[in-house]
Amino acid sequence: MGKDNIDIEKLKQEKKTKKLEKKKLSQQKAQEKQQKQLPPPKPLVRSFHAIPNRKQLSKTPLGTFSIMSFNLLGQCLIKRKLFPDSGDMLKWKTRRNMVSAEIEMYKSDIMCLQEVDNYTEYYKPILEKLGYMAEYTKHPKKLHGLLIAYNPKVFEMIKYATVDYDNDALCTKTWITSNIGQIMALKHVDHPEFGIVIGNTHLYWRPVALYERLRQTTIFINSIMNVQNALQDAEPNTQWVPIPIGDFNTTPNDPSHAAVTMACISSNEEAQLEASRTNPGSLMSDAGTTSEDGDGSAPKTIPEQAPEQDESENIDEKEIQATISASELVAILHKSSPELWHSIYSCHGDIDPKTSQPSSGEPKFTNYTAAFKNTLDYMYLRKNEALLVPTEVLTLPPEEAVMPSLPNRNFGSDHMCLVSKFEFTV
């Protein structure tokens, strides 16, 4: 009798399991059918907006051009657990069409791209078809890299260099990160008396590495200024304007951003940097640093969200002792570029407060994932730059267009591209 009861219960359970499986399969088929009926996704068109109360050139403008910065989200970095809302949008064949369509949509004269993989097989022929010339580089330990592309009808490349932060001797590292930068000097074709020295980078992602990120920022800007100064001496008939651009993995309240844009950093920011310098791994258990929410609410914790294949490692105690203090590092940054820098997109608060951060004016987000939503990407220009002024920026979409997280059917990357239009003179 007991045996019969067990068998009956077992049969009931098996029947229930089969019914659930059948229901799940039916739901999957219905979902697949619905997806097949949807038109192919295409990027949402965003609008340009004139910069309110913008600075005017003191002389008649000679011309205009545009620059894009765009973290493409390397396919090699995609893990479904990091993008739980994206579904089929994570598929390479779908996403690559979205990303390349967004590039073609704005077709900037210069593009600084980060997290570029599948370059030879996909992006190189796409860029060539669009009429660009490009330089691509990646660190040997990474599967994705950096790319600067330019329109040869507008600019001519004069010089190109790369930066390896791990091996740069300007100041001792606190992490081995395999992060790099690119520097390209471009002379205007129609007005060879004007040129730009553009830098493209993707800095170390780990939130606790505040000091290392400032170190990499310092090396990056110092390297750009060295190229600019050398060109100014070698080609005195051309006036060169430096422009650092990229994914700095830095929120607007990060000490690195303050060091770049402010004459001095606060004592609290210096203390954060010092803690990060003297014991770079000490905050690892905290899983992040605090950041102001874009809506001005209480500080939140930034999780270690970045989808990096993390090749980083701590250095030993002896090397840490050789590092310079945070104040000395900031002094090197300011010495390499005595003029302070201005974040071009800090005007966004005057354009659309709803999608901007109230304290800084920066976009509310340039990265929008399930785990992290904030600004990490920047375009910098010297505050008192007399030869080049931004005139318009590509505004953020309504936040509803990126919810619940990216990538989605509106955007193929987890980052927003930044695009600015400029006027120049000599």
Short mmCIF file of C-alpha atoms in Angstrom, two decimals:
data_model
loop_
_atom_site.label_atom_id
_atom_site.label_comp_id
_atom_site.label_asym_id
_atom_site.label_seq_id
_atom_site.Cartn_x
_atom_site.Cartn_y
_atom_site.Cartn_z
CA MET A 1 0.00 0.00 0.00
CA GLY A 2 2.78 2.43 0.90
CA LYS A 3 4.61 1.62 -2.32
CA ASP A 4 1.47 2.34 -4.37
CA ASN A 5 1.05 5.72 -2.64
CA ILE A 6 4.68 6.68 -3.45
CA ASP A 7 4.22 5.73 -7.10
CA ILE A 8 1.05 7.80 -7.41
CA GLU A 9 2.73 10.85 -5.88
CA LYS A 10 5.71 10.39 -8.19
CA LEU A 11 3.45 10.22 -11.23
CA LYS A 12 1.62 13.36 -10.14
CA GLN A 13 4.93 15.21 -9.75
CA GLU A 14 6.17 14.06 -13.15
CA LYS A 15 2.90 15.14 -14.76
CA LYS A 16 3.17 18.55 -13.08
CA THR A 17 6.79 18.96 -14.21
CA LYS A 18 5.91 18.07 -17.81
CA LYS A 19 3.02 20.53 -17.75
CA LEU A 20 5.33 23.33 -16.53
CA GLU A 21 7.95 22.49 -19.14
CA LYS A 22 5.31 22.50 -21.88
CA LYS A 23 4.04 25.88 -20.68
CA LYS A 24 7.58 27.29 -20.60
CA LEU A 25 8.29 25.98 -24.10
CA SER A 26 5.04 27.49 -25.34
CA GLN A 27 5.96 30.86 -23.83
CA GLN A 28 9.44 30.73 -25.42
CA LYS A 29 7.94 29.96 -28.83
CA ALA A 30 5.45 32.81 -28.45
CA GLN A 31 8.28 35.17 -27.49
CA GLU A 32 10.40 34.05 -30.45
CA LYS A 33 7.44 34.50 -32.79
CA GLN A 34 6.86 37.99 -31.43
CA GLN A 35 10.54 38.89 -31.88
CA LYS A 36 10.49 37.61 -35.47
CA GLN A 37 7.51 39.82 -36.19
CA LEU A 38 9.28 42.94 -34.85
CA PRO A 39 11.18 45.03 -37.40
CA PRO A 40 14.99 45.03 -37.09
CA PRO A 41 16.08 47.44 -34.32
CA LYS A 42 17.59 50.76 -35.32
CA PRO A 43 19.22 53.46 -33.21
CA LEU A 44 17.06 56.23 -31.85
CA VAL A 45 17.79 59.58 -33.49
CA ARG A 46 18.99 62.14 -30.96
CA SER A 47 18.98 65.91 -31.50
CA PHE A 48 21.71 68.54 -31.43
CA HIS A 49 21.23 71.61 -29.28
CA ALA A 50 23.10 74.89 -29.35
CA ILE A 51 25.18 75.45 -26.22
CA PRO A 52 23.44 78.17 -24.16
CA ASN A 53 25.46 81.35 -23.54
CA ARG A 54 28.42 79.81 -25.31
CA LYS A 55 31.77 81.48 -25.65
CA GLN A 56 32.36 83.33 -28.92
CA LEU A 57 35.57 83.35 -30.93
CA SER A 58 37.36 86.70 -30.92
CA LYS A 59 38.01 86.38 -34.66
CA THR A 60 35.88 85.34 -37.62
CA PRO A 61 35.47 81.53 -37.67
CA LEU A 62 37.39 79.78 -40.43
CA GLY A 63 35.20 76.71 -40.40
CA THR A 64 33.45 73.99 -38.43
CA PHE A 65 33.91 70.30 -37.65
CA SER A 66 32.52 67.66 -35.30
CA ILE A 67 34.00 65.12 -32.87
CA MET A 68 32.47 61.94 -31.44
CA SER A 69 33.45 59.88 -28.41
CA PHE A 70 31.82 56.46 -28.21
CA ASN A 71 32.43 53.37 -26.09
CA LEU A 72 31.08 50.62 -28.37
CA LEU A 73 30.89 47.87 -25.70
CA GLY A 74 33.32 45.19 -26.84
CA GLN A 75 31.57 41.97 -27.75
CA CYS A 76 34.35 40.11 -25.96
CA LEU A 77 33.21 41.71 -22.68
CA ILE A 78 29.56 40.68 -22.85
CA LYS A 79 28.26 38.41 -20.12
CA ARG A 80 24.51 37.91 -19.91
CA LYS A 81 24.48 38.25 -16.12
CA LEU A 82 25.81 41.82 -16.53
CA PHE A 83 23.09 42.69 -19.04
CA PRO A 84 20.02 40.79 -17.78
CA ASP A 85 17.51 43.03 -19.60
CA SER A 86 19.11 43.01 -23.05
CA GLY A 87 18.10 39.58 -24.40
CA ASP A 88 18.76 39.17 -28.13
CA MET A 89 20.24 42.67 -28.31
CA LEU A 90 23.47 41.12 -27.03
CA LYS A 91 23.85 39.05 -30.19
CA TRP A 92 26.80 40.30 -32.21
CA LYS A 93 25.03 40.36 -35.59
CA THR A 94 22.23 42.48 -34.16
CA ARG A 95 24.34 44.79 -32.03
CA ARG A 96 27.05 45.51 -34.59
CA ASN A 97 24.45 46.81 -37.05
CA MET A 98 23.05 49.11 -34.37
CA VAL A 99 26.48 50.48 -33.43
CA SER A 100 27.65 51.04 -37.01
CA ALA A 101 24.29 52.65 -37.88
CA GLU A 102 24.73 55.08 -34.98
CA ILE A 103 28.24 55.95 -36.19
CA GLU A 104 26.93 56.53 -39.71
CA MET A 105 23.96 58.54 -38.42
CA TYR A 106 26.19 61.33 -37.05
CA LYS A 107 29.24 60.75 -39.28
CA SER A 108 31.50 63.02 -37.27
CA ASP A 109 34.69 64.38 -38.82
CA ILE A 110 36.72 62.79 -36.01
CA MET A 111 35.77 59.79 -33.87
CA CYS A 112 37.40 58.50 -30.70
CA LEU A 113 36.13 54.97 -30.06
CA GLN A 114 36.73 52.69 -27.08
CA GLU A 115 36.19 48.95 -26.48
CA VAL A 116 36.64 48.20 -30.16
CA ASP A 117 36.96 44.52 -31.05
CA ASN A 118 36.28 42.67 -34.32
CA TYR A 119 38.15 45.56 -35.94
CA THR A 120 39.69 43.82 -38.96
CA GLU A 121 36.62 41.70 -39.70
CA TYR A 122 33.93 44.33 -39.20
CA TYR A 123 34.73 47.93 -38.21
CA LYS A 124 37.67 48.48 -40.56
CA PRO A 125 35.69 47.82 -43.77
CA ILE A 126 32.70 49.77 -42.40
CA LEU A 127 34.86 52.83 -41.68
CA GLU A 128 36.61 52.59 -45.03
CA LYS A 129 33.22 52.45 -46.77
CA LEU A 130 32.20 55.62 -44.91
CA GLY A 131 35.38 57.34 -46.10
CA TYR A 132 37.37 57.37 -42.86
CA MET A 133 41.04 56.74 -42.23
CA ALA A 134 41.78 55.20 -38.85
CA GLU A 135 44.42 54.09 -36.37
CA TYR A 136 43.58 51.15 -34.10
CA THR A 137 45.57 49.82 -31.17
CA LYS A 138 45.06 47.43 -28.27
CA HIS A 139 47.11 46.19 -25.36
CA PRO A 140 48.50 42.65 -25.88
CA LYS A 141 46.62 41.47 -22.79
CA LYS A 142 43.23 42.79 -23.96
CA LEU A 143 40.86 41.65 -26.69
CA HIS A 144 39.51 45.14 -27.31
CA GLY A 145 41.22 48.42 -28.02
CA LEU A 146 41.04 52.07 -29.04
CA LEU A 147 40.44 53.69 -32.40
CA ILE A 148 40.73 57.23 -33.76
CA ALA A 149 39.11 57.75 -37.15
CA TYR A 150 39.09 60.96 -39.20
CA ASN A 151 37.73 62.31 -42.45
CA PRO A 152 40.75 62.80 -44.77
CA LYS A 153 38.83 65.45 -46.72
CA VAL A 154 38.86 67.59 -43.59
CA PHE A 155 42.03 66.59 -41.70
CA GLU A 156 45.49 65.23 -42.46
CA MET A 157 47.30 63.12 -39.86
CA ILE A 158 50.69 64.63 -38.95
CA LYS A 159 51.68 62.52 -35.93
CA TYR A 160 50.42 59.45 -34.09
CA ALA A 161 51.52 57.95 -30.77
CA THR A 162 50.25 55.56 -28.13
CA VAL A 163 50.48 55.63 -24.33
CA ASP A 164 51.00 52.57 -22.11
CA TYR A 165 50.10 53.58 -18.56
CA ASP A 166 51.74 50.52 -16.97
CA ASN A 167 55.14 51.42 -18.40
CA ASP A 168 55.08 55.20 -18.26
CA ALA A 169 57.80 56.57 -16.00
CA LEU A 170 56.18 59.92 -15.18
CA CYS A 171 54.89 58.58 -11.86
CA THR A 172 54.87 55.16 -10.21
CA LYS A 173 51.80 52.99 -10.74
CA THR A 174 49.63 51.45 -8.03
CA TRP A 175 47.98 48.87 -10.28
CA ILE A 176 49.03 46.95 -13.37
CA THR A 177 45.99 47.50 -15.58
CA SER A 178 46.88 47.10 -19.29
CA ASN A 179 45.12 50.39 -20.06
CA ILE A 180 46.33 52.57 -22.91
CA GLY A 181 45.78 55.85 -24.75
CA GLN A 182 46.12 57.21 -28.27
CA ILE A 183 47.32 60.63 -29.42
CA MET A 184 46.85 61.95 -32.94
CA ALA A 185 47.87 65.31 -34.41
CA LEU A 186 45.52 66.38 -37.20
CA LYS A 187 46.05 69.40 -39.43
CA HIS A 188 43.08 70.98 -41.18
CA VAL A 189 43.25 70.39 -44.94
CA ASP A 190 41.77 73.72 -46.04
CA HIS A 191 43.36 75.71 -43.23
CA PRO A 192 46.77 74.15 -42.47
CA GLU A 193 47.48 76.97 -40.04
CA PHE A 194 45.09 75.18 -37.64
CA GLY A 195 45.50 71.75 -36.07
CA ILE A 196 44.35 69.69 -33.11
CA VAL A 197 46.12 67.17 -30.89
CA ILE A 198 43.39 64.77 -29.93
CA GLY A 199 43.75 62.12 -27.26
CA ASN A 200 41.58 59.03 -26.92
CA THR A 201 41.66 56.80 -23.86
CA HIS A 202 39.86 54.24 -21.73
CA LEU A 203 41.04 54.43 -18.13
CA TYR A 204 41.08 51.75 -15.45
CA TRP A 205 37.58 50.79 -14.38
CA ARG A 206 37.85 49.54 -10.80
CA PRO A 207 35.99 52.10 -8.64
CA VAL A 208 38.41 51.87 -5.71
CA ALA A 209 41.44 52.71 -7.87
CA LEU A 210 40.98 56.47 -7.46
CA TYR A 211 44.69 57.25 -7.30
CA GLU A 212 45.56 55.04 -10.28
CA ARG A 213 42.85 56.67 -12.36
CA LEU A 214 44.22 60.13 -11.51
CA ARG A 215 47.72 58.87 -12.33
CA GLN A 216 46.54 57.65 -15.73
CA THR A 217 44.68 60.92 -16.34
CA THR A 218 47.86 62.86 -15.51
CA ILE A 219 49.99 60.74 -17.86
CA PHE A 220 47.38 61.04 -20.61
CA ILE A 221 47.13 64.83 -20.47
CA ASN A 222 50.89 65.23 -19.99
CA SER A 223 51.51 63.11 -23.09
CA ILE A 224 49.05 65.16 -25.14
CA MET A 225 50.69 68.39 -24.04
CA ASN A 226 54.17 67.04 -24.85
CA VAL A 227 53.03 66.28 -28.41
CA GLN A 228 51.36 69.67 -28.70
CA ASN A 229 54.44 71.53 -27.45
CA ALA A 230 56.78 69.58 -29.75
CA LEU A 231 54.57 70.31 -32.77
CA GLN A 232 54.32 73.97 -31.86
CA ASP A 233 58.12 74.15 -31.98
CA ALA A 234 58.49 72.01 -35.11
CA GLU A 235 55.63 73.65 -37.04
CA PRO A 236 55.31 77.23 -35.75
CA ASN A 237 53.07 78.21 -38.67
CA THR A 238 50.35 75.90 -37.34
CA GLN A 239 48.52 76.56 -34.08
CA TRP A 240 47.69 73.33 -32.25
CA VAL A 241 44.76 72.82 -29.86
CA PRO A 242 44.82 69.87 -27.40
CA ILE A 243 41.60 67.88 -26.80
CA PRO A 244 41.52 64.94 -24.31
CA ILE A 245 38.56 62.62 -24.95
CA GLY A 246 37.35 59.19 -23.91
CA ASP A 247 35.90 56.88 -21.29
CA PHE A 248 37.66 58.07 -18.15
CA ASN A 249 35.66 55.67 -15.94
CA THR A 250 35.28 58.72 -13.74
CA THR A 251 32.04 60.09 -12.32
CA PRO A 252 31.59 63.86 -12.05
CA ASN A 253 32.29 63.79 -8.30
CA ASP A 254 35.44 61.66 -8.67
CA PRO A 255 38.65 63.37 -7.46
CA SER A 256 40.20 62.90 -10.93
CA HIS A 257 37.50 65.03 -12.54
CA ALA A 258 38.00 67.70 -9.89
CA ALA A 259 41.76 67.66 -10.43
CA VAL A 260 41.29 68.22 -14.17
CA THR A 261 38.66 70.96 -13.95
CA MET A 262 39.43 72.73 -10.65
CA ALA A 263 42.41 74.75 -9.41
CA CYS A 264 42.64 72.54 -6.33
CA ILE A 265 40.95 69.49 -4.86
CA SER A 266 39.22 69.36 -1.49
CA SER A 267 40.80 67.85 1.62
CA ASN A 268 38.24 65.05 1.46
CA GLU A 269 39.15 64.27 -2.16
CA GLU A 270 42.83 64.30 -1.27
CA ALA A 271 42.18 61.91 1.63
CA GLN A 272 40.33 59.52 -0.70
CA LEU A 273 43.23 59.58 -3.13
CA GLU A 274 45.79 59.01 -0.39
CA ALA A 275 43.87 56.01 0.95
CA SER A 276 43.73 54.60 -2.56
CA ARG A 277 47.45 55.22 -3.05
CA THR A 278 48.83 53.80 0.20
CA ASN A 279 46.69 50.68 0.16
CA PRO A 280 45.17 50.27 -3.32
CA GLY A 281 43.37 47.03 -2.44
CA SER A 282 42.08 48.18 0.96
CA LEU A 283 38.62 49.09 -0.31
CA MET A 284 38.05 45.96 -2.35
CA SER A 285 35.57 44.54 0.15
CA ASP A 286 33.53 47.75 -0.04
CA ALA A 287 32.72 46.99 -3.71
CA GLY A 288 32.90 50.62 -4.71
CA THR A 289 33.00 54.30 -3.92
CA THR A 290 30.19 56.72 -3.38
CA SER A 291 28.68 58.75 -6.17
CA GLU A 292 26.01 61.38 -6.39
CA ASP A 293 22.86 60.23 -8.09
CA GLY A 294 21.96 62.14 -11.20
CA ASP A 295 18.69 63.26 -9.59
CA GLY A 296 20.48 64.79 -6.63
CA SER A 297 19.39 62.15 -4.14
CA ALA A 298 21.58 60.67 -1.43
CA PRO A 299 24.94 59.15 -2.39
CA LYS A 300 24.87 55.60 -3.66
CA THR A 301 27.45 52.89 -4.01
CA ILE A 302 28.95 52.19 -7.40
CA PRO A 303 29.23 48.42 -7.78
CA GLU A 304 32.15 46.87 -9.54
CA GLN A 305 30.06 46.71 -12.64
CA ALA A 306 32.46 47.00 -15.54
CA PRO A 307 32.39 44.07 -17.95
CA GLU A 308 36.16 43.91 -18.23
CA GLN A 309 38.26 40.84 -18.73
CA ASP A 310 40.27 41.98 -15.75
CA GLU A 311 43.98 41.47 -16.22
CA SER A 312 44.83 43.93 -13.44
CA GLU A 313 46.89 43.18 -10.38
CA ASN A 314 48.23 45.00 -7.35
CA ILE A 315 51.87 46.01 -7.18
CA ASP A 316 54.10 45.11 -4.26
CA GLU A 317 54.70 47.15 -1.10
CA LYS A 318 58.08 48.43 -2.29
CA GLU A 319 56.55 50.01 -5.39
CA ILE A 320 53.74 51.54 -3.35
CA GLN A 321 56.34 53.26 -1.17
CA ALA A 322 57.84 54.76 -4.34
CA THR A 323 54.57 56.46 -5.33
CA ILE A 324 54.22 60.21 -4.93
CA SER A 325 51.49 61.79 -2.83
CA ALA A 326 48.14 62.79 -4.27
CA SER A 327 48.98 66.49 -3.93
CA GLU A 328 52.24 65.96 -5.83
CA LEU A 329 50.38 64.08 -8.56
CA VAL A 330 47.86 66.92 -8.93
CA ALA A 331 50.79 69.38 -9.09
CA ILE A 332 52.29 67.41 -12.01
CA LEU A 333 48.93 67.48 -13.79
CA HIS A 334 48.61 71.24 -13.35
CA LYS A 335 52.23 71.85 -14.35
CA SER A 336 51.82 69.87 -17.58
CA SER A 337 48.77 71.96 -18.40
CA PRO A 338 48.70 75.23 -16.43
CA GLU A 339 45.31 76.11 -17.91
CA LEU A 340 42.39 74.29 -16.34
CA TRP A 341 40.15 72.11 -18.46
CA HIS A 342 36.46 72.47 -19.15
CA SER A 343 34.13 69.52 -19.72
CA ILE A 344 32.20 70.35 -22.90
CA TYR A 345 29.14 68.37 -21.81
CA SER A 346 28.84 70.23 -18.49
CA CYS A 347 26.52 72.52 -20.47
CA HIS A 348 23.91 69.74 -20.56
CA GLY A 349 22.29 70.97 -17.35
CA ASP A 350 21.38 74.24 -19.09
CA ILE A 351 19.90 72.32 -22.03
CA ASP A 352 17.88 69.60 -20.30
CA PRO A 353 17.88 69.52 -16.48
CA LYS A 354 15.81 66.30 -16.49
CA THR A 355 18.68 64.30 -17.99
CA SER A 356 21.48 66.18 -16.21
CA GLN A 357 23.19 66.18 -12.85
CA PRO A 358 22.21 69.26 -10.83
CA SER A 359 25.57 69.97 -9.21
CA SER A 360 27.89 69.58 -12.21
CA GLY A 361 25.60 70.06 -15.21
CA GLU A 362 27.03 66.85 -16.68
CA PRO A 363 24.70 64.33 -18.29
CA LYS A 364 22.77 62.23 -15.80
CA PHE A 365 24.28 59.18 -17.47
CA THR A 366 26.56 58.20 -20.31
CA ASN A 367 26.60 54.56 -19.13
CA TYR A 368 23.28 52.85 -18.33
CA THR A 369 23.43 49.23 -17.19
CA ALA A 370 21.43 47.16 -14.73
CA ALA A 371 24.10 47.71 -12.06
CA PHE A 372 25.33 51.23 -12.81
CA LYS A 373 23.88 54.46 -14.18
CA ASN A 374 26.08 57.56 -14.29
CA THR A 375 28.47 59.59 -16.42
CA LEU A 376 31.88 58.14 -17.28
CA ASP A 377 32.68 59.74 -20.67
CA TYR A 378 34.09 63.22 -21.29
CA MET A 379 35.31 65.65 -23.90
CA TYR A 380 37.67 68.25 -22.41
CA LEU A 381 38.84 71.61 -23.78
CA ARG A 382 40.98 74.23 -22.10
CA LYS A 383 38.78 76.75 -20.29
CA ASN A 384 40.35 79.76 -21.93
CA GLU A 385 40.85 78.20 -25.37
CA ALA A 386 40.84 81.07 -27.90
CA LEU A 387 41.06 79.11 -31.16
CA LEU A 388 38.30 76.54 -30.77
CA VAL A 389 34.81 76.72 -29.26
CA PRO A 390 32.07 74.10 -29.02
CA THR A 391 28.82 75.33 -30.55
CA GLU A 392 26.41 72.37 -30.22
CA VAL A 393 26.20 69.04 -28.42
CA LEU A 394 24.22 65.91 -29.12
CA THR A 395 21.74 65.76 -26.24
CA LEU A 396 20.79 62.71 -24.21
CA PRO A 397 17.56 60.91 -25.07
CA PRO A 398 14.69 60.82 -22.56
CA GLU A 399 15.58 58.35 -19.81
CA GLU A 400 12.60 56.20 -20.80
CA ALA A 401 14.43 55.39 -24.06
CA VAL A 402 17.26 53.64 -22.20
CA MET A 403 15.19 51.90 -19.51
CA PRO A 404 15.48 49.42 -17.95
CA SER A 405 19.10 49.21 -19.13
CA LEU A 406 21.33 49.12 -22.21
CA PRO A 407 21.85 47.71 -24.77
CA ASN A 408 18.23 47.78 -25.96
CA ARG A 409 16.30 48.25 -29.20
CA ASN A 410 17.18 51.95 -29.20
CA PHE A 411 20.92 51.73 -28.56
CA GLY A 412 23.45 49.02 -29.39
CA SER A 413 26.00 49.91 -26.70
CA ASP A 414 25.72 50.37 -22.94
CA HIS A 415 27.20 53.87 -23.42
CA MET A 416 25.79 57.00 -25.00
CA CYS A 417 27.93 58.47 -27.76
CA LEU A 418 28.98 62.08 -27.19
CA VAL A 419 29.17 64.41 -30.21
CA SER A 420 30.11 68.07 -30.26
CA LYS A 421 30.29 70.57 -33.10
CA PHE A 422 33.02 73.21 -33.10
CA GLU A 423 34.02 76.50 -34.73
CA PHE A 424 37.72 77.33 -35.11
CA THR A 425 39.98 80.23 -36.01
CA VAL A 426 43.68 81.17 -35.79
#
